[in-house]
Amino acid sequence: MLFDSEMSDIDQTPAMHNSVVDGENAPLYCICRKPDINCFMIGCDNCNEWFHGHCIHVTEKMAKVKRSARMCGECEPCTRTEDCGQCDFCKDMKKFGGPNKIRQKCRLRQCVVRARKMLRVRDEEFSLCERKDNIIPALINKPHPSLVTVFCLFFKSWGSDDEDGPLCSPVPRKKAIKVKHVKRRNKKFDKKKESRRHKQKQKHRDRLRHSERGDGRHGGDMQQCLGPNCIESARPNSKYCSEDCGMKLAANRIYEILPQRIQQWQQSPCIAEEQGKKQLERIRREQQAARMRLAEMERRFHELEGIIAKAKQQVIQQDEDVNETDSEDTDLQIFCVSCSHPINPKVALRHMERCYAKYESQTSFGSIFPTRIEGATRLFCDVYNAQSKTYCKRLQVLCPEHSRDPKVAADEVCGCPLVRNVFEPTGEYCRVSKRKCNKHYCWEKLRRAEVDLERVRVWYKLDELFEQERNVRTAMTNRAGLLALMLHQTIQHDPLTTDLRSNKDR
DNA sequence: GCCTACGATTCA
DNA sequence: TGAATCGTAGGC
């Protein structure tokens, strides 16, 4: 296949021999017999004719699909460009945070024709599991799904033709094996011999591949379609003559098997179901407790705002200046935890708070999602950073990066509620000027942060409990799901198929 | 023969 | 130069 980008390599006008040249000497191409109009064109290897991409419905992207020993370039996985991010190969990739040990491309991108079977065998497993995850909830949401819905979902999940392959195989995978590559290096191979052997192997494989493809195309033995009442011959590499026949057979099987399986299920008691119910009860109790705690914290939130409002109404007591200066007049020095400079204990709180804010504001803590908690006010800062495309996730009251402490007016009073024995409120307020009070520096901010932090904790707890509830519910619903009922037993549909167990018995 | 790990190669 | 991925050694 040739693309227009490759035209420089074959300077002579392509397909000139069979193209008509019009009056202005512009060569005509394609089925439309029009000249090259500066669009994407693709050339045929066989006839050397050039075609406009849009005339033959081939896009530049499609044409660029790679072909190799492991890629046919035509099947769905070959044309797929995105990694699923879920399979073991994806999870191994560095871009998905993996160790890069397996180094294989995504299972969903392994060619169905040419990739090695081991690279795609689990693809079926994986995609089924993935599809199953999508199908079961779809069925759960319908209390009485119509048989057509059930059948379509089931059949699609089962795979169109291949019903012999172990789908979500319960067989555990083999353990990882460590390879001693050092040994390999130490071994002295006869290189000539090795490469000759390699070439022979390659030739053999190529021969096999060609013969396989040949077989696939022309079909070995002709088999009759397994579709109900169908007398046609099956398609190559399939048991059915058409998708329709496969669907009909699958529908028949569901009609035949499902009612019996449902009856069986209903007759047997389920311990896991009982445990699930107990777990749900526990989760609900914890949710209730968390909600009560949240209500309590909301009440404290409003209470604190009331205290702060009341504190602001206090009047400054002038003689406090003397008390402030005469106490603790010592040479004692402590070191700031942020900048490690020696500071006077009297101003330590003020200094350390500012120093911390200075360093803290140089870092960002962001998430790509804005906070969406219904009914919660003033929790996270949530300022959007266009550069990193993230929302700030510090507590709003404690975020030095996006909010500065308001400037204190000269006549503002400290107003911190005074306490006795650390916790008992005396009902009085500190009436020192806010600018001069070193004892209660930023008390509103710290008290607000205390309440907000607890509120955040309770929200996290609630979120965790919702997640637990969802998991338990999903597990309970899936237990008697359609796929589970249909798949968790072995049925010998075809009496001619060799049943290994019966062989053993004999 | 399956599977993992990793050197080698290709490509952007 | 690094990411992607191919091909294969070697354990089981």
XYZ file of C-alpha atoms (C1' of nucleotides) in Angstrom, chain A residues 76-77 80 82-90 93 102 104-112 115-127 173, chain B residues 3-4:
39
model
C -10.351 -4.183 15.632
C -7.472 -4.555 18.130
C -7.418 0.436 18.368
C -5.935 3.606 23.173
C -4.750 1.354 25.985
C -7.452 0.075 28.303
C -5.370 0.804 31.385
C -6.982 -2.163 33.116
C -5.291 -5.294 31.825
C -2.099 -6.702 33.296
C -0.046 -5.440 30.364
C -1.365 -1.903 30.791
C 3.343 0.097 31.731
C 6.184 -7.461 31.073
C 3.653 -5.974 26.133
C 1.029 -3.800 24.536
C -2.496 -3.629 25.918
C -4.386 -6.938 25.642
C -7.219 -5.166 23.882
C -4.710 -4.115 21.221
C -3.270 -7.580 20.578
C -4.083 -8.601 17.016
C -6.729 -11.324 16.868
C -0.617 -11.923 17.992
C 0.495 -14.876 20.033
C -2.377 -16.629 21.695
C -0.982 -16.174 25.196
C -1.010 -12.439 24.652
C -4.678 -12.421 23.811
C -6.005 -15.513 25.527
C -6.589 -13.536 28.677
C -7.995 -10.801 26.520
C -11.194 -12.809 26.338
C -11.151 -13.357 30.041
C -10.443 -9.737 30.686
C -12.985 -8.360 28.291
C -2.455 -18.183 37.285
C 4.289 -17.656 31.466
C 7.409 -13.933 33.104
